[in-house]
XYZ file of C-alpha atoms in Angstrom:
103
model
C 102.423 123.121 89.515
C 101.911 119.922 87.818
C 99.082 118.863 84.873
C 95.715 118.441 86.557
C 95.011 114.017 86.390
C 92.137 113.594 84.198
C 90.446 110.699 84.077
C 86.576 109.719 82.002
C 84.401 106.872 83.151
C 81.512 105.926 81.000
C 77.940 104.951 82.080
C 74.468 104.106 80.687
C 72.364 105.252 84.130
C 71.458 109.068 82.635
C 72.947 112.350 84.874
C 70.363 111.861 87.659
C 70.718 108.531 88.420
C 74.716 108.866 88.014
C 74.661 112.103 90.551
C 72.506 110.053 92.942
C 75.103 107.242 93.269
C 78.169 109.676 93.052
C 76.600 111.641 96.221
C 75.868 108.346 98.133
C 78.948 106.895 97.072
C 81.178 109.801 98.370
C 79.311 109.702 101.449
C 80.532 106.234 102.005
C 83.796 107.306 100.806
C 85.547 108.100 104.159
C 84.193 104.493 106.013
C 86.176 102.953 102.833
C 89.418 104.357 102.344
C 89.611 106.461 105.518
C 93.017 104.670 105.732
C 94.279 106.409 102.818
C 92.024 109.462 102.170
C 89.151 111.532 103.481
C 86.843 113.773 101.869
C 86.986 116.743 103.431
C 84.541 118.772 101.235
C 82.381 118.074 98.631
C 79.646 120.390 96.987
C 77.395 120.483 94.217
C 77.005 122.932 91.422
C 74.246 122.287 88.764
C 75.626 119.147 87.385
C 79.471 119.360 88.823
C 80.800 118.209 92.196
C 83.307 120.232 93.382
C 85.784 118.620 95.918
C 88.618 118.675 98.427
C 90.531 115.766 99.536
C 93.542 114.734 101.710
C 95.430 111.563 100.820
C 98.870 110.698 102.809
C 99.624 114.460 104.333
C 98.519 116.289 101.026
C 95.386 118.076 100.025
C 93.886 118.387 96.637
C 90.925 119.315 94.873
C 88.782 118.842 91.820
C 85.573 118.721 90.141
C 83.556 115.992 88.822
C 81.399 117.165 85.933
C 78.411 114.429 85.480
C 77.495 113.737 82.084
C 74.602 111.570 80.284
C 77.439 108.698 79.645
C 80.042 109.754 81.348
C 81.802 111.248 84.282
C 85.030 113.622 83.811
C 86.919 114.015 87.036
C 89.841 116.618 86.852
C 91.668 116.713 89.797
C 94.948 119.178 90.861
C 97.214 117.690 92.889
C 100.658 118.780 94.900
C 103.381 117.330 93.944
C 103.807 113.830 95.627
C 100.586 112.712 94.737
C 101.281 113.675 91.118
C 103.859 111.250 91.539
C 101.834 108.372 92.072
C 99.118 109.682 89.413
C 99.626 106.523 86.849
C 99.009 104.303 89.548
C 96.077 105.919 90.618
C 94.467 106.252 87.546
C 93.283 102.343 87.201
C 91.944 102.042 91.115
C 89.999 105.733 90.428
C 88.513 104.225 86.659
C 88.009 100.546 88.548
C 86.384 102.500 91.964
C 84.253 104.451 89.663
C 82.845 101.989 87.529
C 81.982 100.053 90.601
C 80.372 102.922 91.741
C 78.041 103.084 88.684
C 77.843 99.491 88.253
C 73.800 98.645 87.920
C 72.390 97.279 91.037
């Protein structure tokens, strides 16, 4: 099994406002990159989002724990996404921070 991808984005909106636009945002998240992933579960847990997603053939899962200034996503995936992991890092930290971007 292979290191869990870890990746922190910061924000200034507070938890609530953060969880509100992390819920719409995955909501949207299948019209986006339904191409290249779906989200095929997603639930909350006090202030964590627990997840499952399939990108190219392969499932994985995480949790996204939201934080005053930051999110922490820690995700597990199967081997041949693991393989692509430092490439995905930048498009998950640029995706995210567009998600939290003020409006």
């Amino acid at each position: 099994m292979t290191a869990p991808l870890v990746v922190t984005i910061p924000h200034r909106l507070g938890k609530q406002e953060a969880m509100r636009r992390l819920d719409h945002g995955l909501g949207q998240a299948n019209a986006r990159f339904g191409s290249l992933m779906s989200v095929e579960q997603a639930s909350w847990t006090g202030d964590s989002l627990a997840f499952s997603i399939r990108a190219l053939g392969q499932s994985a899962s995480g949790v996204i724990d939201v934080r005053e200034d930051h999110l922490r996503l820690e995700v597990s995936l199967p081997w041949l996404l693991a393989k692509l992991s430092e490439r995905l890092i930048p498009v998950i930290r640029k995706e995210g921070r567009l998600l939290l971007e003020k409006k």
